[in-house]
Amino acid sequence: MNLCYHEWFLILKNVYITDRPVLTNLMATLNNGDKLLVDSISRFARNTKDLLKLVDQLNNKGIIFVSLKEAIDTTTNTGLFMLTVFGAVAQLERDYIKDRQMEGIAVAVTEGKYQGRKPIEVPKL
């Protein structure tokens, strides 16, 4: 039995970035029978809709999707159900974090403590 594997490193500093060339390349490279392992569904997709769309694309190509953190097997009906539930929970968690961040910024602005992000220094050429 020959085993073959590919190593892909999807470094997602911000999952909300719409242009994700590494993910696009990965999706185009995977073939029928491949298995895609991700650390967590919250690092793979922006929201539940995006997650289900990506997993549907994988399933249509015969690619198995596995999330290590959530231990989800998308080859079963129960696994797809759990994927939807965990995806919704991850999206809810992200939304709560964003809400708390915005509330904290609003408080800091009213107290005169919020100055925004520091400007990035661009080297002069």
mmCIF file of C-alpha atoms in Angstrom:
data_model
loop_
_atom_site.group_PDB
_atom_site.id
_atom_site.type_symbol
_atom_site.label_atom_id
_atom_site.label_comp_id
_atom_site.label_asym_id
_atom_site.label_seq_id
_atom_site.Cartn_x
_atom_site.Cartn_y
_atom_site.Cartn_z
ATOM 1 C CA MET A 1 0.000 0.000 0.000
ATOM 2 C CA ASN A 2 1.457 3.343 -1.045
ATOM 3 C CA LEU A 3 0.660 6.327 1.092
ATOM 4 C CA CYS A 4 1.056 9.793 -0.294
ATOM 5 C CA TYR A 5 0.409 13.070 1.426
ATOM 6 C CA HIS A 6 0.682 16.748 0.719
ATOM 7 C CA GLU A 7 1.505 19.347 3.329
ATOM 8 C CA TRP A 8 -0.427 22.579 3.075
ATOM 9 C CA PHE A 9 -0.120 25.435 5.474
ATOM 10 C CA LEU A 10 -3.095 27.734 5.417
ATOM 11 C CA ILE A 11 -2.023 30.670 7.511
ATOM 12 C CA LEU A 12 -5.146 32.682 8.111
ATOM 13 C CA LYS A 13 -4.465 35.892 9.956
ATOM 14 C CA ASN A 14 -7.952 37.073 9.136
ATOM 15 C CA VAL A 15 -10.570 34.588 7.994
ATOM 16 C CA TYR A 16 -12.709 37.491 6.731
ATOM 17 C CA ILE A 17 -10.302 38.310 3.891
ATOM 18 C CA THR A 18 -12.190 37.595 0.675
ATOM 19 C CA ASP A 19 -9.151 36.878 -1.509
ATOM 20 C CA ARG A 20 -7.629 33.654 -0.180
ATOM 21 C CA PRO A 21 -5.277 32.425 -2.930
ATOM 22 C CA VAL A 22 -3.819 29.565 -0.882
ATOM 23 C CA LEU A 23 -7.288 28.177 -0.209
ATOM 24 C CA THR A 24 -8.268 28.642 -3.859
ATOM 25 C CA ASN A 25 -5.124 26.800 -4.961
ATOM 26 C CA LEU A 26 -5.730 24.043 -2.426
ATOM 27 C CA MET A 27 -9.334 23.527 -3.547
ATOM 28 C CA ALA A 28 -8.195 23.296 -7.190
ATOM 29 C CA THR A 29 -5.412 20.829 -6.363
ATOM 30 C CA LEU A 30 -7.387 18.306 -4.296
ATOM 31 C CA ASN A 31 -8.686 15.240 -6.129
ATOM 32 C CA ASN A 32 -11.259 12.503 -5.642
ATOM 33 C CA GLY A 33 -10.303 10.355 -2.655
ATOM 34 C CA ASP A 34 -8.134 13.024 -1.003
ATOM 35 C CA LYS A 35 -8.717 13.985 2.604
ATOM 36 C CA LEU A 36 -8.547 17.593 3.766
ATOM 37 C CA LEU A 37 -7.577 17.973 7.415
ATOM 38 C CA VAL A 38 -8.166 21.314 9.095
ATOM 39 C CA ASP A 39 -7.332 22.334 12.632
ATOM 40 C CA SER A 40 -10.709 23.906 13.281
ATOM 41 C CA ILE A 41 -13.748 24.839 11.220
ATOM 42 C CA SER A 42 -13.549 28.352 12.656
ATOM 43 C CA ARG A 43 -10.172 28.809 10.931
ATOM 44 C CA PHE A 44 -11.362 27.285 7.646
ATOM 45 C CA ALA A 45 -14.485 29.295 6.848
ATOM 46 C CA ARG A 46 -15.826 32.802 7.436
ATOM 47 C CA ASN A 47 -19.321 31.781 8.494
ATOM 48 C CA THR A 48 -21.734 28.867 8.394
ATOM 49 C CA LYS A 49 -22.811 29.592 4.816
ATOM 50 C CA ASP A 50 -19.176 29.723 3.636
ATOM 51 C CA LEU A 51 -18.349 26.530 5.537
ATOM 52 C CA LEU A 52 -21.234 24.575 4.037
ATOM 53 C CA LYS A 53 -20.423 25.870 0.545
ATOM 54 C CA LEU A 54 -16.773 24.835 0.821
ATOM 55 C CA VAL A 55 -17.596 21.401 2.251
ATOM 56 C CA ASP A 56 -20.222 20.885 -0.474
ATOM 57 C CA GLN A 57 -17.567 21.672 -3.104
ATOM 58 C CA LEU A 58 -15.261 19.134 -1.463
ATOM 59 C CA ASN A 59 -17.971 16.478 -1.275
ATOM 60 C CA ASN A 60 -18.871 17.008 -4.939
ATOM 61 C CA LYS A 61 -15.231 16.321 -5.849
ATOM 62 C CA GLY A 62 -15.151 13.208 -3.638
ATOM 63 C CA ILE A 63 -12.856 14.816 -1.067
ATOM 64 C CA ILE A 64 -13.240 13.926 2.606
ATOM 65 C CA PHE A 65 -13.288 16.873 5.010
ATOM 66 C CA VAL A 66 -12.014 16.314 8.551
ATOM 67 C CA SER A 67 -11.866 18.872 11.340
ATOM 68 C CA LEU A 68 -9.416 17.802 14.011
ATOM 69 C CA LYS A 69 -10.753 20.004 16.816
ATOM 70 C CA GLU A 70 -14.396 19.107 16.335
ATOM 71 C CA ALA A 71 -13.727 15.477 15.234
ATOM 72 C CA ILE A 72 -16.292 15.668 12.426
ATOM 73 C CA ASP A 73 -16.718 13.000 9.737
ATOM 74 C CA THR A 74 -18.564 14.544 6.793
ATOM 75 C CA THR A 75 -19.072 11.207 5.059
ATOM 76 C CA THR A 76 -22.137 10.553 7.261
ATOM 77 C CA ASN A 77 -25.456 12.362 7.610
ATOM 78 C CA THR A 78 -24.797 12.846 11.320
ATOM 79 C CA GLY A 79 -21.375 14.289 10.546
ATOM 80 C CA LEU A 80 -22.876 16.823 8.137
ATOM 81 C CA PHE A 81 -25.460 17.764 10.758
ATOM 82 C CA MET A 82 -22.747 18.241 13.389
ATOM 83 C CA LEU A 83 -20.723 20.308 10.918
ATOM 84 C CA THR A 84 -23.689 22.648 10.499
ATOM 85 C CA VAL A 85 -24.212 22.925 14.261
ATOM 86 C CA PHE A 86 -20.534 23.512 15.060
ATOM 87 C CA GLY A 87 -20.282 25.978 12.169
ATOM 88 C CA ALA A 88 -23.216 27.957 13.554
ATOM 89 C CA VAL A 89 -21.699 27.925 17.058
ATOM 90 C CA ALA A 90 -18.328 29.118 15.697
ATOM 91 C CA GLN A 91 -20.049 31.942 13.806
ATOM 92 C CA LEU A 92 -22.014 32.934 16.929
ATOM 93 C CA GLU A 93 -18.779 32.987 18.942
ATOM 94 C CA ARG A 94 -17.067 35.225 16.341
ATOM 95 C CA ASP A 95 -20.080 37.546 16.299
ATOM 96 C CA TYR A 96 -20.023 37.824 20.114
ATOM 97 C CA ILE A 97 -16.301 38.627 20.056
ATOM 98 C CA LYS A 98 -16.867 41.329 17.439
ATOM 99 C CA ASP A 99 -19.764 42.798 19.445
ATOM 100 C CA ARG A 100 -17.673 42.936 22.630
ATOM 101 C CA GLN A 101 -14.798 44.524 20.709
ATOM 102 C CA MET A 102 -17.089 47.224 19.273
ATOM 103 C CA GLU A 103 -18.574 47.871 22.734
ATOM 104 C CA GLY A 104 -15.073 48.229 24.198
ATOM 105 C CA ILE A 105 -14.049 50.631 21.450
ATOM 106 C CA ALA A 106 -17.210 52.709 21.986
ATOM 107 C CA VAL A 107 -16.451 52.989 25.716
ATOM 108 C CA ALA A 108 -12.823 53.922 25.020
ATOM 109 C CA VAL A 109 -13.921 56.578 22.505
ATOM 110 C CA THR A 110 -16.307 58.184 25.012
ATOM 111 C CA GLU A 111 -13.535 58.221 27.602
ATOM 112 C CA GLY A 112 -11.097 59.734 25.078
ATOM 113 C CA LYS A 113 -8.764 56.728 25.322
ATOM 114 C CA TYR A 114 -9.230 55.236 21.855
ATOM 115 C CA GLN A 115 -6.939 56.565 19.186
ATOM 116 C CA GLY A 116 -7.385 53.880 16.547
ATOM 117 C CA ARG A 117 -4.693 51.750 15.024
ATOM 118 C CA LYS A 118 -1.206 53.222 14.959
ATOM 119 C CA PRO A 119 -0.137 54.296 11.463
ATOM 120 C CA ILE A 120 2.102 51.873 9.599
ATOM 121 C CA GLU A 121 5.491 53.315 8.817
ATOM 122 C CA VAL A 122 6.280 52.949 5.155
ATOM 123 C CA PRO A 123 9.966 53.074 4.295
ATOM 124 C CA LYS A 124 10.926 55.781 1.832
ATOM 125 C CA LEU A 125 12.714 54.513 -1.227
#
